[in-house]
Amino acid sequence: MSSLTTRGLSSAGLAPTTYPNQRPDARDARPAMVMRKYQVLALGSNGDILEKQVVAPAVPMFEDAAGAFARGTLITTDRGPVAVEDLLPGDMVETDRGPEPIAWIGSTVFVPGAGGASTHLTSLTRVTSEAFGMNKPMSHILLGPASRMVVRREALKSLIGRASVLVPTIDFQDGDRVFAVTPPSSVQLYHIALKRHGLIMVGSLGFESYHPGRNAATELGQNMRSLFLSMFPHIEALDDFGELTYTRTTREVIDNLVTI
């Protein structure tokens, strides 16, 4: 982080941790952990909207909770397409099960070149219009590294029991219709959780709703688990996220299975 000043990090919503009990020479020798600000909106049990800000490490486990949809992404709702930044918990979005209320929204700022060595917010993925067929999507979409889209291959049904799986959008980068981009300035990123894991529709494409994954409990130590859970004021434990409805995999695995 030697190339980034503390002032610059702060203005970007990032800040290095400090070690006040260390001698200056020891502090300089130890890489600072970069912390990121996460904004959270959640639907309370009484229908109120809970709002908070959490400062947590700029690492994938935390960043994935806010790194799927860039500002301006049009999410399909019961009242038509709505920009992700204009959504609130309780709004009805179109899912693979029909209209469902948003349970939680997380967001953070992606700043090109900032975040330290541990971050995976290093670039975004641009999906151009009709990259996956007619009106898929209708217009360009800008996505973060946490986005996964549903992929359907009938051949998978006999292999894994279902034809639809989730694949990271980044796996489809081809340098033509789907490609990595580094924006010239900061971009607000968002993710959306439903009451249970499923697909959120962006036009005619289905993207995964937020879920920390089956191994979240083992990937987080006790202190980090408490900090992580503080980002989700609408639940009490990781088990409250429920089961993963769709299998997560990679494009490489799918291509290998289908061609066997």
XYZ file of C-alpha atoms in Angstrom:
260
model
C 0.000 0.000 0.000
C 3.043 2.278 -0.187
C 1.641 3.961 -3.295
C -1.610 4.983 -1.566
C -1.819 7.655 1.068
C -4.005 7.321 4.135
C -5.888 10.422 3.006
C -6.558 8.863 -0.373
C -7.789 5.637 1.172
C -10.137 7.471 3.499
C -11.750 9.409 0.680
C -12.276 6.109 -1.136
C -14.015 4.457 1.790
C -10.869 2.495 2.634
C -8.455 2.820 5.511
C -5.442 0.832 6.730
C -5.496 -0.652 10.230
C -2.977 0.783 12.685
C -0.957 -0.829 15.424
C -0.597 1.832 18.161
C 1.455 -0.347 20.547
C 4.159 -1.094 17.997
C 7.373 0.850 17.484
C 7.365 2.852 14.240
C 9.952 0.554 12.661
C 7.861 -2.544 13.500
C 4.729 -0.896 12.223
C 6.396 0.029 8.947
C 7.627 -3.544 8.474
C 4.183 -5.058 8.930
C 1.756 -4.671 6.015
C -1.375 -2.844 7.074
C -4.671 -4.639 6.623
C -6.907 -2.478 4.494
C -10.412 -2.031 5.845
C -13.404 -1.258 3.674
C -16.660 0.531 4.475
C -19.803 -1.450 3.744
C -23.262 0.124 3.739
C -26.098 -2.166 4.741
C -29.888 -1.975 4.441
C -32.010 -4.805 5.843
C -35.685 -5.583 6.301
C -36.502 -5.890 10.001
C -38.988 -8.409 11.372
C -41.495 -5.580 11.944
C -41.122 -4.298 8.375
C -38.825 -1.411 9.273
C -35.703 -0.800 7.215
C -32.535 -1.205 9.255
C -29.537 0.837 8.136
C -25.934 0.599 9.280
C -22.338 0.990 8.183
C -19.740 -1.672 8.916
C -15.978 -1.326 8.637
C -14.504 -4.719 7.778
C -11.503 -6.183 5.930
C -11.129 -5.660 2.186
C -11.052 -9.413 1.550
C -13.249 -11.577 -0.712
C -15.377 -13.072 2.092
C -16.655 -9.614 3.000
C -16.404 -8.012 -0.436
C -18.575 -10.694 -2.025
C -21.459 -9.403 0.090
C -21.379 -6.155 -1.866
C -19.634 -6.906 -5.141
C -22.160 -8.157 -7.707
C -24.005 -5.296 -9.440
C -22.568 -1.915 -10.396
C -24.546 1.259 -9.890
C -27.005 1.693 -12.724
C -27.765 -2.015 -13.188
C -31.478 -2.352 -13.968
C -33.053 -4.996 -11.754
C -36.425 -6.366 -12.876
C -39.127 -5.586 -10.314
C -42.900 -5.806 -10.113
C -43.028 -2.185 -11.291
C -40.535 -2.567 -14.118
C -36.745 -2.164 -14.336
C -35.270 -0.222 -11.414
C -31.641 0.836 -10.937
C -30.054 -1.187 -8.160
C -29.137 1.954 -6.194
C -32.820 2.931 -6.022
C -33.985 -0.352 -4.473
C -34.882 -0.789 -0.819
C -35.491 -3.843 1.357
C -39.111 -4.896 0.949
C -39.214 -3.988 -2.752
C -40.491 -6.827 -4.903
C -37.990 -8.119 -7.449
C -38.502 -10.781 -10.084
C -36.856 -14.087 -9.223
C -36.864 -17.645 -10.536
C -39.794 -18.254 -8.173
C -41.762 -15.161 -9.126
C -41.852 -11.767 -7.342
C -40.135 -11.793 -3.928
C -39.218 -9.064 -1.430
C -35.636 -7.956 -0.993
C -34.377 -8.957 2.449
C -31.010 -7.195 2.428
C -28.818 -4.906 0.317
C -25.092 -4.435 0.795
C -22.879 -1.942 -1.009
C -19.311 -0.720 -1.108
C -17.107 1.454 -3.291
C -14.803 -0.054 -5.888
C -11.787 2.187 -6.330
C -9.410 1.163 -9.135
C -5.955 0.459 -7.751
C -7.041 0.524 -4.099
C -7.770 -2.233 -1.610
C -4.396 -3.879 -1.010
C -3.127 -7.308 -1.976
C -6.014 -9.209 -0.371
C -8.846 -7.623 -2.350
C -10.355 -9.194 -5.444
C -12.075 -5.944 -6.427
C -9.471 -5.281 -9.096
C -11.665 -4.968 -12.196
C -15.275 -5.244 -13.317
C -16.942 -7.283 -16.052
C -18.822 -5.635 -18.908
C -21.511 -7.798 -20.518
C -22.491 -6.233 -23.812
C -26.020 -6.237 -25.186
C -27.125 -9.594 -26.620
C -23.866 -11.257 -25.549
C -25.833 -14.411 -24.711
C -28.486 -14.207 -27.416
C -31.370 -12.000 -28.452
C -32.153 -9.520 -25.654
C -29.742 -11.361 -23.314
C -29.150 -8.735 -22.090
C -31.035 -5.928 -23.823
C -28.351 -3.379 -22.838
C -24.857 -3.410 -21.421
C -24.401 -4.577 -17.818
C -21.472 -3.791 -15.526
C -20.851 -6.447 -12.871
C -18.507 -7.059 -9.950
C -16.427 -10.188 -9.233
C -19.071 -11.637 -6.897
C -21.682 -11.947 -9.644
C -22.723 -15.410 -10.776
C -25.215 -16.113 -13.544
C -27.360 -19.144 -14.124
C -26.291 -21.499 -16.910
C -28.528 -24.239 -18.256
C -27.189 -27.352 -19.975
C -29.584 -30.270 -20.391
C -26.643 -32.680 -20.404
C -25.931 -31.744 -16.777
C -29.223 -33.198 -15.603
C -28.079 -36.797 -15.992
C -24.706 -35.968 -14.460
C -25.542 -33.890 -11.379
C -29.319 -34.142 -11.149
C -30.238 -30.721 -12.484
C -29.700 -28.761 -15.656
C -29.124 -25.302 -14.137
C -26.022 -24.229 -12.221
C -24.351 -20.975 -11.200
C -21.135 -19.834 -12.862
C -19.047 -16.709 -12.109
C -19.717 -14.093 -14.756
C -15.982 -13.514 -15.008
C -15.645 -17.022 -16.502
C -17.381 -15.815 -19.658
C -14.895 -13.069 -20.407
C -13.836 -13.465 -24.042
C -12.421 -10.019 -24.749
C -15.251 -9.328 -27.173
C -18.802 -9.516 -25.833
C -17.848 -10.083 -22.199
C -14.671 -8.391 -21.056
C -12.819 -6.994 -18.064
C -12.888 -3.239 -17.557
C -11.148 -0.908 -15.149
C -13.238 2.236 -14.780
C -11.425 5.593 -14.605
C -13.028 6.474 -11.273
C -14.802 4.880 -8.315
C -17.964 2.812 -8.795
C -20.542 1.854 -6.162
C -21.197 -1.892 -6.111
C -24.181 -3.721 -4.652
C -25.478 -7.151 -3.791
C -28.987 -8.276 -2.908
C -30.163 -11.061 -0.616
C -33.583 -12.656 -0.723
C -35.187 -14.553 2.142
C -33.749 -17.666 0.549
C -31.131 -18.253 -2.095
C -32.311 -17.893 -5.685
C -32.029 -15.914 -8.897
C -32.560 -12.197 -9.381
C -33.580 -11.207 -12.876
C -31.709 -8.532 -14.791
C -33.782 -8.371 -17.931
C -33.914 -11.939 -19.211
C -30.743 -13.050 -17.415
C -30.762 -14.649 -13.962
C -28.066 -13.705 -11.443
C -27.464 -15.241 -8.045
C -28.875 -13.582 -4.948
C -26.376 -13.184 -2.132
C -25.447 -16.222 -0.038
C -22.141 -16.614 1.871
C -21.762 -20.255 0.811
C -21.785 -23.587 2.601
C -18.318 -23.155 4.104
C -18.718 -19.669 5.549
C -18.597 -20.872 9.158
C -15.288 -22.684 8.674
C -13.725 -19.865 6.650
C -14.295 -17.314 9.406
C -12.688 -17.310 12.838
C -14.854 -16.468 15.837
C -14.034 -12.747 15.846
C -14.423 -12.406 12.088
C -17.676 -14.368 12.235
C -19.153 -11.855 14.665
C -18.021 -8.962 12.491
C -19.380 -10.667 9.394
C -22.761 -11.329 11.017
C -22.962 -7.684 12.067
C -23.421 -6.902 8.370
C -26.727 -8.789 8.406
C -28.962 -7.322 11.125
C -31.968 -9.267 9.830
C -30.515 -12.663 10.843
C -28.940 -14.153 13.962
C -26.740 -16.958 12.621
C -25.129 -18.090 9.380
C -27.603 -20.971 9.215
C -30.357 -18.391 8.730
C -29.208 -17.954 5.126
C -30.607 -21.417 4.439
C -29.420 -23.860 1.811
C -27.939 -23.056 -1.563
C -30.722 -23.585 -4.086
C -28.347 -23.870 -7.035
C -24.986 -25.586 -7.328
C -22.013 -23.286 -7.788
C -19.381 -24.364 -10.279
C -17.104 -22.962 -12.991
C -17.383 -22.743 -16.741
C -14.379 -25.051 -17.108
C -16.075 -27.789 -15.070
C -19.278 -27.472 -17.102
C -17.439 -27.600 -20.418
C -15.512 -30.671 -19.303
C -18.596 -32.487 -18.043
C -20.699 -31.740 -21.081
C -18.011 -32.846 -23.543
C -17.263 -36.146 -21.754
